[in-house]
Coordinates of C-alpha atoms in Angstrom, one line a residue:
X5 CA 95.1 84.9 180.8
X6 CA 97.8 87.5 180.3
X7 CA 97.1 91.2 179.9
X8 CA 100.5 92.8 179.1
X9 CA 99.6 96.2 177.9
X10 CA 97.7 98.0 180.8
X11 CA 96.9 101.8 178.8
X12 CA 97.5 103.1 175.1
X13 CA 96.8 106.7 173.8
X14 CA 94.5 107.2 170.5
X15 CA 97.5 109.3 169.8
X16 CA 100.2 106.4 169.6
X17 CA 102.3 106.0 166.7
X18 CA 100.6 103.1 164.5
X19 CA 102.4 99.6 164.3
X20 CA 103.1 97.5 161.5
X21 CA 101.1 93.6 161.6
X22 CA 102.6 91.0 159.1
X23 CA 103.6 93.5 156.5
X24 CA 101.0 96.3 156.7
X25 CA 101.9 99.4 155.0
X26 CA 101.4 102.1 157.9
X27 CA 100.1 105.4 156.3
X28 CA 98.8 108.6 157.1
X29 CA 95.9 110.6 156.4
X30 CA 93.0 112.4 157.1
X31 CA 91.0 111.4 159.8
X32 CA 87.9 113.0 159.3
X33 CA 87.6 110.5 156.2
X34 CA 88.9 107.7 158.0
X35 CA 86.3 104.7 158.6
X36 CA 88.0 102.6 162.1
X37 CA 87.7 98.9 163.6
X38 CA 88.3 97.3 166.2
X39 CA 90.1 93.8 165.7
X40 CA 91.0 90.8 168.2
X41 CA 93.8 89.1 166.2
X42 CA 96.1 86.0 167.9
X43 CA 99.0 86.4 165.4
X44 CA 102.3 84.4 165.8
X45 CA 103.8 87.2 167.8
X46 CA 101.8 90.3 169.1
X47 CA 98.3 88.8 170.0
X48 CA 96.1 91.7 171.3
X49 CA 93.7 93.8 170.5
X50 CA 94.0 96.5 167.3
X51 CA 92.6 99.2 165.7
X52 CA 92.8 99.1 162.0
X53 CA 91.5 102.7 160.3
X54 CA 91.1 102.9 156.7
X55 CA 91.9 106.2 155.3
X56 CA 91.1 105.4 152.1
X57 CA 89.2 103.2 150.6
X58 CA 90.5 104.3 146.8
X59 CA 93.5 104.9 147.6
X60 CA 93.5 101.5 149.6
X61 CA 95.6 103.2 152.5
X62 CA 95.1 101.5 156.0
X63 CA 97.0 101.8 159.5
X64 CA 96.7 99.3 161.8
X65 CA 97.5 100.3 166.0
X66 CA 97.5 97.4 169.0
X67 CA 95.3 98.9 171.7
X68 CA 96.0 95.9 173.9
X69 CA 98.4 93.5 173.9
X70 CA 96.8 90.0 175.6
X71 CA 96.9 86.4 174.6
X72 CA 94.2 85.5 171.8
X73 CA 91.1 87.5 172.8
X74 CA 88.7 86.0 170.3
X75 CA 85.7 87.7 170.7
X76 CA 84.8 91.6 172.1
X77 CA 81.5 93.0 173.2
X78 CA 82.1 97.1 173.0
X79 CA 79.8 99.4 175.5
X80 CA 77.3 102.0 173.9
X81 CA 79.4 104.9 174.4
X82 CA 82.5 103.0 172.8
X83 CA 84.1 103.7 176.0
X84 CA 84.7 100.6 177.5
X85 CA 84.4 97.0 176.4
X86 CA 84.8 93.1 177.8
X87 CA 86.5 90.2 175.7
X88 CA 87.4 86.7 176.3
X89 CA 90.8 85.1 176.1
X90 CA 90.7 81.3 174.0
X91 CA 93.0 79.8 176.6
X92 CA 92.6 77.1 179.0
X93 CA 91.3 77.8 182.6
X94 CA 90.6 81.1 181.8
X95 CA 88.1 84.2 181.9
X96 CA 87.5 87.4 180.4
X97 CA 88.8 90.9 180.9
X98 CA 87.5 94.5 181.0
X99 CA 89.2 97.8 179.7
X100 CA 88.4 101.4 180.0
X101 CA 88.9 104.6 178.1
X102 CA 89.6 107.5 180.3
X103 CA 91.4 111.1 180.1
X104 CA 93.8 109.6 176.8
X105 CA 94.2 106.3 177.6
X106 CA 93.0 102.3 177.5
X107 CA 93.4 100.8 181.3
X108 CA 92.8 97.9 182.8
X109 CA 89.1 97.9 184.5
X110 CA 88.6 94.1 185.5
X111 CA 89.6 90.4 185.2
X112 CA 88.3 87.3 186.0
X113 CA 89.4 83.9 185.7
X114 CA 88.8 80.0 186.1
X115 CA 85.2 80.4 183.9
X116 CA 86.5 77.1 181.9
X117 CA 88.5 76.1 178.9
X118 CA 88.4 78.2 175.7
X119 CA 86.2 80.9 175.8
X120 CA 85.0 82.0 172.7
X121 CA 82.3 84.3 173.2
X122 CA 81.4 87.4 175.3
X123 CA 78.1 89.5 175.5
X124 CA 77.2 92.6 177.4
X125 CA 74.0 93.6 179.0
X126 CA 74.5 97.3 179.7
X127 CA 71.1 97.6 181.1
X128 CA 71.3 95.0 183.5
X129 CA 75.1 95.1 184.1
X130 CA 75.6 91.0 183.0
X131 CA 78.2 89.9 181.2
X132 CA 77.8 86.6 179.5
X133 CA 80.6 83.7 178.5
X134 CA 80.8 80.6 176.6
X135 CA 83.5 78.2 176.8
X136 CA 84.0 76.1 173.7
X137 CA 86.1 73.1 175.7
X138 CA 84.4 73.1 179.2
X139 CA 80.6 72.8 179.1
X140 CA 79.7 75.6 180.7
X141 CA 77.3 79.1 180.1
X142 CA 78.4 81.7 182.5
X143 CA 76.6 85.0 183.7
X144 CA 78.9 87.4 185.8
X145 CA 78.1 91.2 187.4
X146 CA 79.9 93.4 186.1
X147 CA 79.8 96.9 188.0
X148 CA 82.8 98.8 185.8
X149 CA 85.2 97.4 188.2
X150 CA 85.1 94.2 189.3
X151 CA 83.6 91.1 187.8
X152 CA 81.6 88.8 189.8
X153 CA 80.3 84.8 189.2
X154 CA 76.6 85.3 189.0
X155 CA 75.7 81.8 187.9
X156 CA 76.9 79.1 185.7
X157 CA 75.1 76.5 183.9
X158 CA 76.7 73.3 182.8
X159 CA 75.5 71.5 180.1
X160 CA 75.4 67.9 179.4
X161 CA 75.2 65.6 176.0
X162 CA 76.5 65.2 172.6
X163 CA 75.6 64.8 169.1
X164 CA 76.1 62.6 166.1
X165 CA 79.1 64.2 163.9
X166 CA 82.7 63.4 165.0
X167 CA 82.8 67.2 166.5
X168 CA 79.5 66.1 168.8
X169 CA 81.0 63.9 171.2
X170 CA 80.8 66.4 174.2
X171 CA 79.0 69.6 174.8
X172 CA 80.6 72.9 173.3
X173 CA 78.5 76.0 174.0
X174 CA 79.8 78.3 171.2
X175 CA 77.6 81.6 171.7
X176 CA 75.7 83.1 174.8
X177 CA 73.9 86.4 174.4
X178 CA 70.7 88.4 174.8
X179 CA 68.0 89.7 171.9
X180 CA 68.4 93.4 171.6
X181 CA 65.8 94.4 173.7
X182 CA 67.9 92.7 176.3
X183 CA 65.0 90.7 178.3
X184 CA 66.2 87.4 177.0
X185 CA 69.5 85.1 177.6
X186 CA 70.0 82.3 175.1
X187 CA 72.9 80.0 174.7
X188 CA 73.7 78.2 171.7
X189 CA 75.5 74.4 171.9
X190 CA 77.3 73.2 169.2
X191 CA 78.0 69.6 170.3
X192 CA 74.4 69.3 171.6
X193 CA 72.3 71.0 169.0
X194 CA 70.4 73.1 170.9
X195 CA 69.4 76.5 171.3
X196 CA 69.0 77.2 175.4
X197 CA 67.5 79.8 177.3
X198 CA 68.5 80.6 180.6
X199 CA 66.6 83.0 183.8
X200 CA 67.4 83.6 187.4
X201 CA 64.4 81.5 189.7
X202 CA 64.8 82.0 193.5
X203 CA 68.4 83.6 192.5
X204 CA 69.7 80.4 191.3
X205 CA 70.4 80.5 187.1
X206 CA 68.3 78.1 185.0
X207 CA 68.1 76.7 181.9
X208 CA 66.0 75.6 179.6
X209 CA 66.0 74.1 175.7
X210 CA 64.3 77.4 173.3
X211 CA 64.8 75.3 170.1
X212 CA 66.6 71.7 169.0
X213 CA 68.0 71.8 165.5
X214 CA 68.4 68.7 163.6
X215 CA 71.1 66.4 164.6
X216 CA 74.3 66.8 163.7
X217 CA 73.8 70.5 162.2
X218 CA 76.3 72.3 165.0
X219 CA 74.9 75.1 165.7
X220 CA 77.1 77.9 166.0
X221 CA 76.1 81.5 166.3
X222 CA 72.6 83.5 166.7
X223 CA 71.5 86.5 165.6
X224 CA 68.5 88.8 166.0
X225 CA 66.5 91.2 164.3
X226 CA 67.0 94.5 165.5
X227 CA 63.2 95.4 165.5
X228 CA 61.2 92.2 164.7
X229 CA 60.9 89.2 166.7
X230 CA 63.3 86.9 164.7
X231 CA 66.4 85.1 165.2
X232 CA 68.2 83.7 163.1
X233 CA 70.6 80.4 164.0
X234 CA 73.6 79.8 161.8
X235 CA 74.7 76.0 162.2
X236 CA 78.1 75.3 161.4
X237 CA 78.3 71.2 160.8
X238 CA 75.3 71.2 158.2
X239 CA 76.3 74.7 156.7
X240 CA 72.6 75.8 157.1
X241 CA 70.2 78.7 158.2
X242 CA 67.5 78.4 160.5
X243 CA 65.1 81.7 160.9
X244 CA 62.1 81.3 163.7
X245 CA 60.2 83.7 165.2
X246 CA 60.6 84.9 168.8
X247 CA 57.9 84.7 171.3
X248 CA 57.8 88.3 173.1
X249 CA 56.2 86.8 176.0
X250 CA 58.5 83.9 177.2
X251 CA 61.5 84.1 174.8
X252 CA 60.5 80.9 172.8
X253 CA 61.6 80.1 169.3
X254 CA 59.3 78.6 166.9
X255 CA 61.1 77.5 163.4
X256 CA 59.7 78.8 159.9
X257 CA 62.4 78.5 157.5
X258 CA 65.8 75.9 156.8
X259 CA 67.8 77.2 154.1
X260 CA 71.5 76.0 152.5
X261 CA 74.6 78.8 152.9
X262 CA 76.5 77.3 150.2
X263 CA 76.3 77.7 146.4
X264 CA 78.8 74.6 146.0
X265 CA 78.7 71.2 146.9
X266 CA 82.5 71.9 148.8
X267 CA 83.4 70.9 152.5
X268 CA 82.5 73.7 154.1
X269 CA 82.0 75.3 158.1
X270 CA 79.9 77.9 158.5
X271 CA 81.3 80.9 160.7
X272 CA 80.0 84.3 161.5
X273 CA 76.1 85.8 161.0
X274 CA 75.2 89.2 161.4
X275 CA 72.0 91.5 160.4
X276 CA 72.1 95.0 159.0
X277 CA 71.8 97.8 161.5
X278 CA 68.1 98.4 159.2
X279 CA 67.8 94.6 159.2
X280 CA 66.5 94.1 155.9
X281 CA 69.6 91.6 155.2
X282 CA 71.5 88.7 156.6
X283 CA 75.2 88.2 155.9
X284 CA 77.1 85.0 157.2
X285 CA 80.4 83.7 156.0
X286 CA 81.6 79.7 154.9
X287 CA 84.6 78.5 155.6
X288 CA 86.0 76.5 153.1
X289 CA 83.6 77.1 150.2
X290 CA 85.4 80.4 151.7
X291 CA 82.1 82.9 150.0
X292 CA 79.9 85.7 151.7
X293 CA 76.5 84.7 151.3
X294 CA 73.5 87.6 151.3
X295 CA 70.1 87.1 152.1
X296 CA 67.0 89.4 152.1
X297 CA 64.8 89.4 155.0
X298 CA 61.3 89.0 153.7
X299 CA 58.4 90.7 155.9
X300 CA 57.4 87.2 156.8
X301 CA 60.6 86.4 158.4
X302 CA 61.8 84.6 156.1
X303 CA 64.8 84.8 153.6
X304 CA 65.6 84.8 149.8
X305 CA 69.2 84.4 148.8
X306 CA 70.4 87.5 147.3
X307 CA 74.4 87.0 146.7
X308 CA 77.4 84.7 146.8
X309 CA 80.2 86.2 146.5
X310 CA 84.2 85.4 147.1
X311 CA 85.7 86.3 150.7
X312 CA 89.2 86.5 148.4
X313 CA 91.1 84.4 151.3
X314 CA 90.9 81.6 153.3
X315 CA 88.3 80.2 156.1
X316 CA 86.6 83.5 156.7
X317 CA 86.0 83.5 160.7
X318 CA 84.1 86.3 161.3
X319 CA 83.4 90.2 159.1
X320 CA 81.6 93.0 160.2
X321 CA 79.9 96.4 158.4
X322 CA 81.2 100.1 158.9
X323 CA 79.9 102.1 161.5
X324 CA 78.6 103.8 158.6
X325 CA 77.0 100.4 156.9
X326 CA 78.8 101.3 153.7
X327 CA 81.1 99.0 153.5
X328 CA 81.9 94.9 154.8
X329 CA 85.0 94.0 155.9
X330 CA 85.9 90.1 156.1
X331 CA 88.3 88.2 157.7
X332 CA 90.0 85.6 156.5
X333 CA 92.0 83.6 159.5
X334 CA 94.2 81.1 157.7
X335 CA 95.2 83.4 154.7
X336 CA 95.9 86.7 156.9
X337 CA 94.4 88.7 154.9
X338 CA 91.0 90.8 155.4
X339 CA 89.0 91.3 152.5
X340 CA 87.0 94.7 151.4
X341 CA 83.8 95.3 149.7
X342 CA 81.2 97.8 149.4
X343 CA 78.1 97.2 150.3
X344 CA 74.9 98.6 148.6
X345 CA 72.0 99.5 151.3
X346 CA 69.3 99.4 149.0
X347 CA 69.9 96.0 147.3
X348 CA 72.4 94.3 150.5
X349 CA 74.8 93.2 147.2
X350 CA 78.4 93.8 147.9
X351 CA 80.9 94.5 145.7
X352 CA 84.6 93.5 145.8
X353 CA 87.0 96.7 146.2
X354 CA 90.1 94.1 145.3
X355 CA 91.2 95.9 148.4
X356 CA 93.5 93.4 150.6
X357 CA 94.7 94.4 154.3
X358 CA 97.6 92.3 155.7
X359 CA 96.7 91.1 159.4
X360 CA 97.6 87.5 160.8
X361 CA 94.7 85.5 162.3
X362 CA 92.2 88.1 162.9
X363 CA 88.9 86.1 164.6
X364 CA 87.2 89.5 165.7
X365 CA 85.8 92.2 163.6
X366 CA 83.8 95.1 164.6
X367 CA 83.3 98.5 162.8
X368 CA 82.8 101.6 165.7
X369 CA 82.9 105.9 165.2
X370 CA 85.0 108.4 164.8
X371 CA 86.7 109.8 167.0
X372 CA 85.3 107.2 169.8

């Protein structure tokens, strides 16, 4: 893990990423994102603010410069946040944002091979990691400062696809009222939750998906007890209902992502802030699908539509929920629509922003 950047001021002059066209404007207009990009040359972490949607003017500013940090986890008070570096043997890292600048808070190493996702329990100061390669869940304190191994799990099996022949945890998080840890295991097809007994970390299996569907991220409603499974290998959705008590997942719907019969990987889910809709991308069919969330729990397809590039990774709303932004890894591109509240349909802006090999997407405040 390599960290090369240690502070940068909100006031830095803004860079130019494969090609962008750095512009100026007003920022009380301006909508701003936070991006974790591994480009050729320049891997870090960025701010990209759009000025203007019309106008299609964008600037794009590395915050941190540090080697492939594929997924983020931003505090409350957008003041701080934790990512993970995809790179062998390694960890995750913390920065802060104090008097002007980004510094570095924390690091940790040695939590496996490949990381490739990071969660943040402010509540309960816990700090969760997958690593894609290495088998293993870990938990780790995190007091602002210093990091600290809490517990690891390491998990054991495989599945029936090619991709299956060894564990590969690919998401570790908690529902949003932050009581419950779950895991999710790609290579094992299996949804895990995991709780502290007599101080030691446990785990335990919340929900087994059908064999060989991959599972690959989980997402939650923000109000209901729902979650929502997104399994990569099968390209399908998976909504069950959340026990309150003891965390457990019950299944009540399976439901296709694509709209074509083309190879395809699913990618990225996410929920409305209101959570009347799920959005979730397919790589290679390379289309944005919407879904309603019915009172039940349940979805209804709402939308396909074109991510206008190539094996969309991961996308993310405004802070504002007005608008989606998409990116597309292999065609460095990110893609942007508007997105209706009312409906959850999005419409294509034909607004293209230039960025190499973007993997992280998240939409935060002004002025933050």
């Amino acid at each position: 893990m390599k960290t090369l950047f240690n502070t940068w001021k909100k006031t830095s002059i803004a860079l130019t990423v494969t090609g962008a066209i750095v512009m100026q404007a007003s920022a009380a207009a301006a909508d701003y994102f936070i991006l974790g990009a591994d480009p050729e040359k320049n891997s870090g972490v960025y701010q990209l603010t759009i000025d203007s949607y019309a106008d299609k003017k964008y600037q794009i500013e590395q915050l941190i410069a540090t080697q492939d940090p594929s997924y983020i986890a931003i505090s409350n008070d957008y003041k701080a946040l934790v990512a993970v570096n995809e790179e062998p043997n390694s960890g995750a890292f913390a920065y802060s944002y104090q008097a002007g600048n980004w510094s570095a808070a924390a690091s940790i190493e040695g939590l496996g091979d490949y990381p490739c996702h990071i969660s943040w329990n402010q509540n309960t100061n816990l700090v969760s990691v997958a690593t894609y390669v290495s088998p293993n869940y870990s938990i780790l304190d995190f007091d602002g400062k210093n990091f600290s191994l809490s517990g690891q799990i390491i998990n054991s099996g495989k599945g029936p696809h090619e991709r299956q022949d060894a564990p590969h945890p690919h998401w570790m998080g908690w529902s949003p009222e932050g009581k419950f840890l779950y895991g999710v295991d790609l290579g094992t097809d299996s949804i895990f939750q995991f709780s502290p007994k007599n101080g030691v970390w446990m785990s335990t299996v919340a929900a087994k998906l059908q064999a060989g569907d991959g599972p690959r991220h989980l997402a939650f409603h923000p109000t209901k007890n729902y979650a929502y499974v997104l399994n990569e290998l099968s390209n399908t959705l998976v909504a069950y209902q959340q026990s309150g008590v003891d965390g457990s997942l019950t299944q009540i719907q399976r439901i296709n992502t694509l709209s074509t019969d083309k190879k395809s990987q699913a990618a990225a889910i996410r929920l409305s802030a209101d959570g009347k809709f799920i959005y979730l991308t397919n790589r290679g069919e390379n289309s944005i699908a919407v879904f309603k969330v019915l009172t039940s729990g349940k979805v209804e397809l709402v939308q396909h539509i074109s991510t206008n590039g190539n094996w969309p990774r991961d996308f993310n709303f405004s802070y504002d929920q007005a608008h989606l932004l998409v990116a597309n890894r292999l065609s460095n591109n990110i893609a942007v629509y508007s997105r209706d509240k009312n409906t959850g349909k999005l419409t294509d802006l034909g607004f293209e922003i230039k960025a190499e090999n973007v993997k992280f997407v998240q939409g935060v405040p002004a002025g933050y």
